[in-house]
mmCIF file of C-alpha atoms in Angstrom:
data_model
loop_
_atom_site.group_PDB
_atom_site.id
_atom_site.type_symbol
_atom_site.label_atom_id
_atom_site.label_comp_id
_atom_site.label_asym_id
_atom_site.label_seq_id
_atom_site.Cartn_x
_atom_site.Cartn_y
_atom_site.Cartn_z
ATOM 1 C CA MET A 1 0.262 0.214 -0.216
ATOM 2 C CA SER A 2 1.088 3.933 -0.780
ATOM 3 C CA ASP A 3 1.394 5.723 1.887
ATOM 4 C CA SER A 4 1.535 8.663 -0.664
ATOM 5 C CA ARG A 5 -1.480 7.518 -3.021
ATOM 6 C CA LEU A 6 -3.945 7.624 0.562
ATOM 7 C CA PHE A 7 -2.611 11.448 1.282
ATOM 8 C CA LYS A 8 -3.521 11.701 -2.668
ATOM 9 C CA ILE A 9 -7.047 10.212 -2.421
ATOM 10 C CA LEU A 10 -7.574 12.746 1.217
ATOM 11 C CA TYR A 11 -6.556 16.114 -0.645
ATOM 12 C CA TYR A 12 -8.297 14.833 -4.279
ATOM 13 C CA LEU A 13 -11.854 14.041 -2.213
ATOM 14 C CA LEU A 14 -11.161 17.483 -0.050
ATOM 15 C CA ASP A 15 -10.945 18.984 -3.482
ATOM 16 C CA LYS A 16 -13.892 17.302 -5.166
ATOM 17 C CA GLY A 17 -16.373 16.236 -2.113
ATOM 18 C CA HIS A 18 -17.457 13.316 -4.385
ATOM 19 C CA VAL A 19 -16.343 10.726 -6.355
ATOM 20 C CA THR A 20 -17.244 7.662 -7.842
ATOM 21 C CA ALA A 21 -14.547 4.390 -6.791
ATOM 22 C CA SER A 22 -13.541 3.656 -10.941
ATOM 23 C CA GLU A 23 -13.058 7.950 -11.661
ATOM 24 C CA MET A 24 -10.158 7.408 -8.967
ATOM 25 C CA ALA A 25 -9.159 4.179 -9.997
ATOM 26 C CA GLU A 26 -7.875 6.013 -13.687
ATOM 27 C CA ARG A 27 -6.813 8.959 -11.893
ATOM 28 C CA PHE A 28 -4.262 7.338 -8.990
ATOM 29 C CA GLU A 29 -3.933 4.281 -12.042
ATOM 30 C CA VAL A 30 -4.761 1.417 -10.096
ATOM 31 C CA SER A 31 -7.811 -1.441 -9.528
ATOM 32 C CA ALA A 32 -11.649 -0.296 -7.961
ATOM 33 C CA ARG A 33 -10.603 -2.867 -5.631
ATOM 34 C CA THR A 34 -7.350 -1.134 -4.514
ATOM 35 C CA ILE A 35 -9.469 1.719 -4.290
ATOM 36 C CA TYR A 36 -11.791 0.566 -1.652
ATOM 37 C CA ARG A 37 -9.635 -0.997 0.482
ATOM 38 C CA ASP A 38 -8.006 2.367 0.716
ATOM 39 C CA VAL A 39 -10.941 3.695 1.710
ATOM 40 C CA GLU A 40 -10.461 1.160 4.688
ATOM 41 C CA SER A 41 -7.420 2.280 5.799
ATOM 42 C CA LEU A 42 -8.463 5.687 5.610
ATOM 43 C CA SER A 43 -11.275 5.135 7.739
ATOM 44 C CA SER A 44 -9.484 3.313 10.535
ATOM 45 C CA ALA A 45 -6.725 6.260 10.972
ATOM 46 C CA GLY A 46 -10.029 7.549 12.058
ATOM 47 C CA ILE A 47 -10.466 10.168 7.943
ATOM 48 C CA PRO A 48 -14.621 10.456 8.264
ATOM 49 C CA ILE A 49 -14.601 8.830 4.407
ATOM 50 C CA TYR A 50 -17.416 6.453 3.709
ATOM 51 C CA THR A 51 -19.151 5.221 0.234
ATOM 52 C CA GLU A 52 -22.563 5.664 -0.787
ATOM 53 C CA PRO A 53 -23.993 2.610 -3.011
ATOM 54 C CA GLY A 54 -26.815 2.900 -5.994
ATOM 55 C CA ARG A 55 -26.759 5.020 -9.189
ATOM 56 C CA LYS A 56 -25.630 8.077 -7.771
ATOM 57 C CA GLY A 57 -23.402 6.708 -4.992
ATOM 58 C CA GLY A 58 -19.592 7.042 -4.662
ATOM 59 C CA ILE A 59 -16.462 8.388 -2.103
ATOM 60 C CA CYS A 60 -17.566 10.923 0.237
ATOM 61 C CA LEU A 61 -16.096 13.492 2.815
ATOM 62 C CA LEU A 62 -17.746 14.220 5.796
ATOM 63 C CA ARG A 63 -18.546 17.098 4.711
ATOM 64 C CA ASP A 64 -17.229 19.568 7.447
ATOM 65 C CA PHE A 65 -14.335 17.609 7.815
ATOM 66 C CA THR A 66 -10.857 19.619 7.433
ATOM 67 C CA LEU A 67 -7.537 18.529 7.778
ATOM 68 C CA ASP A 68 -5.809 17.437 11.025
ATOM 69 C CA ARG A 69 -3.095 18.980 12.235
ATOM 70 C CA VAL A 70 -1.069 15.300 12.310
ATOM 71 C CA ILE A 71 -1.330 15.205 8.186
ATOM 72 C CA LEU A 72 1.196 17.914 8.510
ATOM 73 C CA SER A 73 4.402 17.256 9.282
ATOM 74 C CA GLU A 74 6.374 19.521 12.211
ATOM 75 C CA ARG A 75 7.885 21.295 9.517
ATOM 76 C CA GLU A 76 5.109 21.582 6.989
ATOM 77 C CA ARG A 77 3.344 23.298 10.239
ATOM 78 C CA GLN A 78 6.292 25.711 10.523
ATOM 79 C CA GLU A 79 6.487 26.196 6.911
ATOM 80 C CA VAL A 80 2.386 27.221 6.391
ATOM 81 C CA LEU A 81 3.433 29.904 9.834
ATOM 82 C CA VAL A 82 6.392 31.353 8.277
ATOM 83 C CA ALA A 83 4.770 31.672 5.080
ATOM 84 C CA LEU A 84 1.452 33.076 6.587
ATOM 85 C CA GLN A 85 3.960 35.476 8.313
ATOM 86 C CA SER A 86 5.704 36.955 5.461
ATOM 87 C CA ILE A 87 2.061 37.635 3.914
ATOM 88 C CA LYS A 88 1.098 39.826 6.961
ATOM 89 C CA ALA A 89 4.202 41.513 6.835
ATOM 90 C CA THR A 90 2.893 43.099 3.308
ATOM 91 C CA GLY A 91 -0.393 44.864 5.017
ATOM 92 C CA TYR A 92 -2.690 42.020 4.643
ATOM 93 C CA THR A 93 -5.706 42.650 7.086
ATOM 94 C CA SER A 94 -6.558 39.006 7.404
ATOM 95 C CA GLY A 95 -2.768 37.470 7.863
ATOM 96 C CA LYS A 96 -2.989 38.115 11.736
ATOM 97 C CA ASP A 97 -6.549 36.409 12.747
ATOM 98 C CA ILE A 98 -5.292 33.266 10.423
ATOM 99 C CA LEU A 99 -2.000 33.520 11.881
ATOM 100 C CA THR A 100 -3.849 33.174 15.473
ATOM 101 C CA LYS A 101 -5.933 30.421 14.461
ATOM 102 C CA LEU A 102 -3.375 28.331 12.561
ATOM 103 C CA SER A 103 -1.211 28.089 15.820
ATOM 104 C CA ALA A 104 -4.050 27.652 17.801
ATOM 105 C CA LEU A 105 -4.314 24.385 15.725
ATOM 106 C CA PHE A 106 -0.699 23.198 15.143
ATOM 107 C CA HIS A 107 -0.181 23.693 19.025
ATOM 108 C CA MET A 108 2.705 25.517 18.035
ATOM 109 C CA ASP A 109 4.037 29.138 18.703
ATOM 110 C CA THR A 110 4.883 30.842 16.033
ATOM 111 C CA ALA A 111 8.610 31.551 15.947
ATOM 112 C CA ASP A 112 9.406 35.382 15.251
ATOM 113 C CA TRP A 113 12.744 34.616 13.417
ATOM 114 C CA ILE A 114 11.969 36.168 10.572
ATOM 115 C CA GLU A 115 10.612 39.983 9.372
ATOM 116 C CA VAL A 116 10.002 40.992 6.083
ATOM 117 C CA ASP A 117 8.270 44.110 5.675
ATOM 118 C CA PHE A 118 7.948 45.996 1.899
ATOM 119 C CA SER A 119 6.326 48.921 3.607
ATOM 120 C CA ARG A 120 7.878 52.795 3.596
ATOM 121 C CA TRP A 121 9.566 54.177 6.442
ATOM 122 C CA GLU A 122 6.886 56.649 7.278
ATOM 123 C CA LYS A 123 3.923 53.747 6.793
ATOM 124 C CA SER A 124 0.866 55.535 6.260
ATOM 125 C CA ALA A 125 -3.212 54.203 6.587
ATOM 126 C CA CYS A 126 -3.406 55.905 3.121
ATOM 127 C CA ASP A 127 -0.913 52.892 1.654
ATOM 128 C CA ASN A 128 -2.707 50.377 3.385
ATOM 129 C CA SER A 129 -6.203 51.090 2.334
ATOM 130 C CA LYS A 130 -5.130 51.748 -1.420
ATOM 131 C CA PHE A 131 -3.882 47.235 -0.695
ATOM 132 C CA GLU A 132 -7.103 46.979 0.845
ATOM 133 C CA MET A 133 -8.927 48.320 -2.185
ATOM 134 C CA LEU A 134 -6.874 47.156 -4.910
ATOM 135 C CA LYS A 135 -7.300 43.296 -3.282
ATOM 136 C CA LYS A 136 -10.711 43.939 -3.184
ATOM 137 C CA ALA A 137 -10.924 45.018 -6.880
ATOM 138 C CA ILE A 138 -8.993 42.321 -8.200
ATOM 139 C CA LEU A 139 -10.702 39.516 -6.257
ATOM 140 C CA GLN A 140 -14.403 40.856 -6.825
ATOM 141 C CA HIS A 141 -12.996 41.727 -10.476
ATOM 142 C CA LYS A 142 -14.218 45.966 -10.405
ATOM 143 C CA GLU A 143 -12.778 48.161 -12.755
ATOM 144 C CA ILE A 144 -10.877 51.358 -11.110
ATOM 145 C CA LYS A 145 -10.823 54.955 -11.971
ATOM 146 C CA ILE A 146 -6.677 56.044 -11.282
ATOM 147 C CA ILE A 147 -5.218 59.615 -11.436
ATOM 148 C CA TYR A 148 -1.163 58.285 -12.231
ATOM 149 C CA GLU A 149 1.915 59.864 -12.610
ATOM 150 C CA ASN A 150 4.506 58.712 -15.109
ATOM 151 C CA THR A 151 8.204 58.865 -15.057
ATOM 152 C CA ASN A 152 7.890 61.822 -17.609
ATOM 153 C CA SER A 153 5.961 63.882 -14.559
ATOM 154 C CA GLU A 154 2.534 63.405 -16.949
ATOM 155 C CA ARG A 155 -0.723 63.379 -14.894
ATOM 156 C CA SER A 156 -3.706 60.999 -16.129
ATOM 157 C CA GLU A 157 -6.779 60.202 -15.081
ATOM 158 C CA ARG A 158 -7.600 56.050 -16.345
ATOM 159 C CA ILE A 159 -9.942 53.594 -16.224
ATOM 160 C CA ILE A 160 -8.060 50.489 -15.810
ATOM 161 C CA GLN A 161 -9.395 46.760 -14.869
ATOM 162 C CA PRO A 162 -7.069 45.030 -12.697
ATOM 163 C CA LEU A 163 -5.283 41.788 -12.503
ATOM 164 C CA LYS A 164 -2.912 40.805 -10.382
ATOM 165 C CA LEU A 165 -0.273 42.928 -7.414
ATOM 166 C CA SER A 166 3.157 42.526 -7.906
ATOM 167 C CA TYR A 167 6.103 43.166 -6.077
ATOM 168 C CA LYS A 168 9.385 43.421 -7.010
ATOM 169 C CA SER A 169 12.590 45.917 -7.221
ATOM 170 C CA LYS A 170 12.071 46.830 -4.047
ATOM 171 C CA GLY A 171 8.489 47.860 -5.168
ATOM 172 C CA TRP A 172 4.780 47.397 -5.765
ATOM 173 C CA TYR A 173 3.411 46.966 -8.625
ATOM 174 C CA LEU A 174 -0.338 46.566 -10.259
ATOM 175 C CA LYS A 175 -0.905 44.653 -13.631
ATOM 176 C CA ALA A 176 -3.996 45.447 -15.314
ATOM 177 C CA PHE A 177 -5.980 46.056 -18.749
ATOM 178 C CA CYS A 178 -5.980 50.125 -19.088
ATOM 179 C CA LEU A 179 -8.807 50.666 -21.178
ATOM 180 C CA LYS A 180 -7.540 54.530 -22.275
ATOM 181 C CA ARG A 181 -4.013 52.432 -24.245
ATOM 182 C CA GLU A 182 -6.125 49.143 -24.870
ATOM 183 C CA ASP A 183 -2.945 47.123 -23.524
ATOM 184 C CA PHE A 184 -1.999 45.582 -20.828
ATOM 185 C CA ARG A 185 -0.127 48.172 -18.424
ATOM 186 C CA MET A 186 2.137 47.650 -15.787
ATOM 187 C CA PHE A 187 1.712 50.505 -12.752
ATOM 188 C CA LYS A 188 3.481 51.852 -9.492
ATOM 189 C CA LEU A 189 1.538 51.302 -6.777
ATOM 190 C CA ASN A 190 3.301 54.646 -5.155
ATOM 191 C CA ARG A 191 3.018 57.079 -8.263
ATOM 192 C CA ILE A 192 -1.100 56.093 -7.944
ATOM 193 C CA LEU A 193 -2.527 59.917 -6.649
ATOM 194 C CA GLY A 194 -6.048 58.837 -6.647
ATOM 195 C CA MET A 195 -7.891 55.660 -6.776
ATOM 196 C CA GLU A 196 -11.950 55.176 -7.315
ATOM 197 C CA LEU A 197 -13.667 51.675 -7.092
ATOM 198 C CA LEU A 198 -16.380 51.607 -9.263
ATOM 199 C CA GLU A 199 -18.925 49.580 -10.113
ATOM 200 C CA ARG A 200 -18.477 48.148 -13.000
ATOM 201 C CA ALA A 201 -17.120 44.505 -13.053
ATOM 202 C CA PHE A 202 -15.074 42.613 -16.187
ATOM 203 C CA VAL A 203 -14.294 39.329 -17.679
ATOM 204 C CA PRO A 204 -10.396 39.528 -16.087
ATOM 205 C CA LYS A 205 -7.906 38.367 -19.435
ATOM 206 C CA PRO A 206 -4.638 37.217 -18.323
ATOM 207 C CA TYR A 207 -1.406 38.812 -18.553
ATOM 208 C CA PRO A 208 0.937 38.391 -20.982
ATOM 209 C CA GLU A 209 3.856 36.253 -19.521
ATOM 210 C CA PRO A 210 7.070 37.225 -19.840
ATOM 211 C CA GLU A 211 7.898 35.629 -22.937
ATOM 212 C CA GLN A 212 4.728 36.608 -24.241
ATOM 213 C CA VAL A 213 5.796 40.524 -24.499
ATOM 214 C CA GLN A 214 8.220 41.137 -27.601
ATOM 215 C CA PRO A 215 11.435 42.644 -25.383
ATOM 216 C CA GLN A 216 12.234 46.039 -25.838
ATOM 217 C CA VAL A 217 16.007 47.123 -26.932
ATOM 218 C CA TYR A 218 18.072 49.832 -24.341
ATOM 219 C CA PRO A 219 21.276 51.370 -25.003
ATOM 220 C CA GLN A 220 23.663 49.732 -23.036
ATOM 221 C CA ILE A 221 25.102 52.164 -19.850
ATOM 222 C CA VAL A 222 28.484 52.131 -18.646
ATOM 223 C CA LEU A 223 29.473 54.027 -15.634
ATOM 224 C CA HIS A 224 32.552 54.484 -13.210
ATOM 225 C CA PHE A 225 31.949 53.930 -9.292
ATOM 226 C CA SER A 226 33.921 55.239 -7.058
ATOM 227 C CA LYS A 227 35.236 53.009 -4.575
ATOM 228 C CA GLU A 228 33.171 54.912 -1.573
ATOM 229 C CA ILE A 229 30.179 53.702 -2.910
ATOM 230 C CA ALA A 230 30.950 50.127 -3.512
ATOM 231 C CA TYR A 231 28.046 49.217 -1.426
ATOM 232 C CA ARG A 232 25.288 50.694 -3.258
ATOM 233 C CA VAL A 233 26.579 49.327 -6.823
ATOM 234 C CA TYR A 234 26.335 45.642 -4.939
ATOM 235 C CA ASP A 235 23.175 46.371 -4.452
ATOM 236 C CA GLU A 236 22.085 47.328 -7.709
ATOM 237 C CA PHE A 237 23.820 46.133 -10.415
ATOM 238 C CA GLU A 238 24.429 42.440 -10.348
ATOM 239 C CA THR A 239 28.361 41.195 -9.941
ATOM 240 C CA THR A 240 27.989 39.703 -14.226
ATOM 241 C CA GLN A 241 27.588 43.517 -14.786
ATOM 242 C CA ILE A 242 30.407 44.425 -12.200
ATOM 243 C CA GLN A 243 33.532 45.405 -13.157
ATOM 244 C CA TYR A 244 36.605 45.849 -10.548
ATOM 245 C CA GLN A 245 39.558 48.169 -10.998
ATOM 246 C CA GLU A 246 42.563 47.965 -9.080
ATOM 247 C CA ASN A 247 42.263 50.976 -7.284
ATOM 248 C CA GLY A 248 38.896 49.745 -5.593
ATOM 249 C CA ASP A 249 36.352 51.845 -8.124
ATOM 250 C CA LEU A 250 33.799 49.607 -9.915
ATOM 251 C CA ILE A 251 32.586 50.009 -13.875
ATOM 252 C CA ALA A 252 28.964 48.777 -14.087
ATOM 253 C CA TYR A 253 27.529 47.994 -17.623
ATOM 254 C CA ALA A 254 23.503 47.660 -17.765
ATOM 255 C CA HIS A 255 21.301 48.010 -20.758
ATOM 256 C CA MET A 256 18.306 50.433 -19.608
ATOM 257 C CA PRO A 257 16.377 53.424 -20.846
ATOM 258 C CA VAL A 258 17.723 56.637 -20.961
ATOM 259 C CA ASP A 259 14.838 58.797 -19.405
ATOM 260 C CA PRO A 260 14.152 61.269 -16.593
ATOM 261 C CA TRP A 261 14.219 58.021 -14.300
ATOM 262 C CA LEU A 262 17.864 57.264 -15.453
ATOM 263 C CA THR A 263 19.261 60.855 -14.730
ATOM 264 C CA GLY A 264 17.337 61.105 -11.434
ATOM 265 C CA TYR A 265 18.556 57.963 -9.649
ATOM 266 C CA LEU A 266 22.523 58.529 -10.900
ATOM 267 C CA LEU A 267 21.880 62.078 -9.704
ATOM 268 C CA SER A 268 21.087 60.014 -6.443
ATOM 269 C CA PHE A 269 25.313 59.248 -6.593
ATOM 270 C CA GLY A 270 26.244 62.522 -6.406
ATOM 271 C CA SER A 271 30.167 63.284 -7.370
ATOM 272 C CA LYS A 272 30.962 59.047 -6.912
ATOM 273 C CA VAL A 273 29.410 57.993 -10.372
ATOM 274 C CA GLU A 274 30.565 59.484 -14.005
ATOM 275 C CA VAL A 275 28.621 58.322 -17.240
ATOM 276 C CA LEU A 276 31.630 56.896 -19.804
ATOM 277 C CA GLU A 277 28.788 56.322 -22.318
ATOM 278 C CA PRO A 278 26.273 56.779 -24.478
ATOM 279 C CA ALA A 279 27.245 59.765 -24.794
ATOM 280 C CA GLU A 280 23.657 61.544 -25.338
ATOM 281 C CA LEU A 281 23.415 60.466 -21.892
ATOM 282 C CA ARG A 282 26.465 62.384 -20.627
ATOM 283 C CA GLU A 283 25.041 65.726 -21.940
ATOM 284 C CA TYR A 284 22.070 65.440 -20.777
ATOM 285 C CA MET A 285 23.834 64.573 -16.782
ATOM 286 C CA PHE A 286 25.742 68.320 -17.356
ATOM 287 C CA GLU A 287 22.501 70.262 -17.975
ATOM 288 C CA GLN A 288 20.797 68.620 -15.419
ATOM 289 C CA VAL A 289 24.035 69.701 -12.869
ATOM 290 C CA GLN A 290 24.248 72.869 -14.767
ATOM 291 C CA GLU A 291 20.124 73.469 -13.834
ATOM 292 C CA ILE A 292 21.092 72.121 -9.975
ATOM 293 C CA TYR A 293 24.461 74.724 -9.968
ATOM 294 C CA LYS A 294 22.256 77.900 -11.313
ATOM 295 C CA LYS A 295 19.753 76.684 -8.200
ATOM 296 C CA TYR A 296 22.423 76.739 -5.141
ATOM 297 C CA LYS A 297 24.976 79.275 -6.789
ATOM 298 C CA PRO A 298 25.668 81.993 -4.323
#
């Protein structure tokens, strides 16, 4: 007898609720007689599983049955609690209650060994309410109206169909279908300046996976960083993109769009960075530095 098959039968019944012996036999590639023997084994182990005779009969679980803590190993129970701790840290308000209930069910204390915090340093109620509204819109398939500011400081009002929240590269993003652009778009949550939940429902479309999207070709950026700022370079670039110099300085190579975000990002390094390539980015950085100089010139 396969213990693995017993667990699979149990999980299958939890999902389906009611199945026939022949259906189960076909799924697990055994005979119906073997399935009935497995049912007897589960019943002997205290699982409320039973068979119903007749044309519409089959194998069933007691309607209110839930997985007891014995089904999961101690390591698996701990992994479930750790996963919930991480979800709670994102600001998901129900996470704390679920974590408390499962801790009691598993008879385990939640080990306070990990902390995940995606919020800004000054966490605000606005961030939490935005997260909750988006969660509601995604789960209920409701359109939302947003006021959004893009990287070119252009503010626009759009109606979008929210599909999924995504955390990537130190920030939360919303994957959605934009009715204004009639295409899929990704919006950074911090740049959503206003939001209204609409009553109009929509049928969600699958967001295209990265391999389905035509890759964009960006110019190669070559940057020279002083050794004093090396810690930030390792935070921002992969080691394969970095060349270590004899004096401790670093040369970083990356393909990036040349836009206002990039120049603002590079200015955050102050005098510790020099753009080596491309020439147009060097010129634009020079213009920006001149503008800054005019503002602070005595």
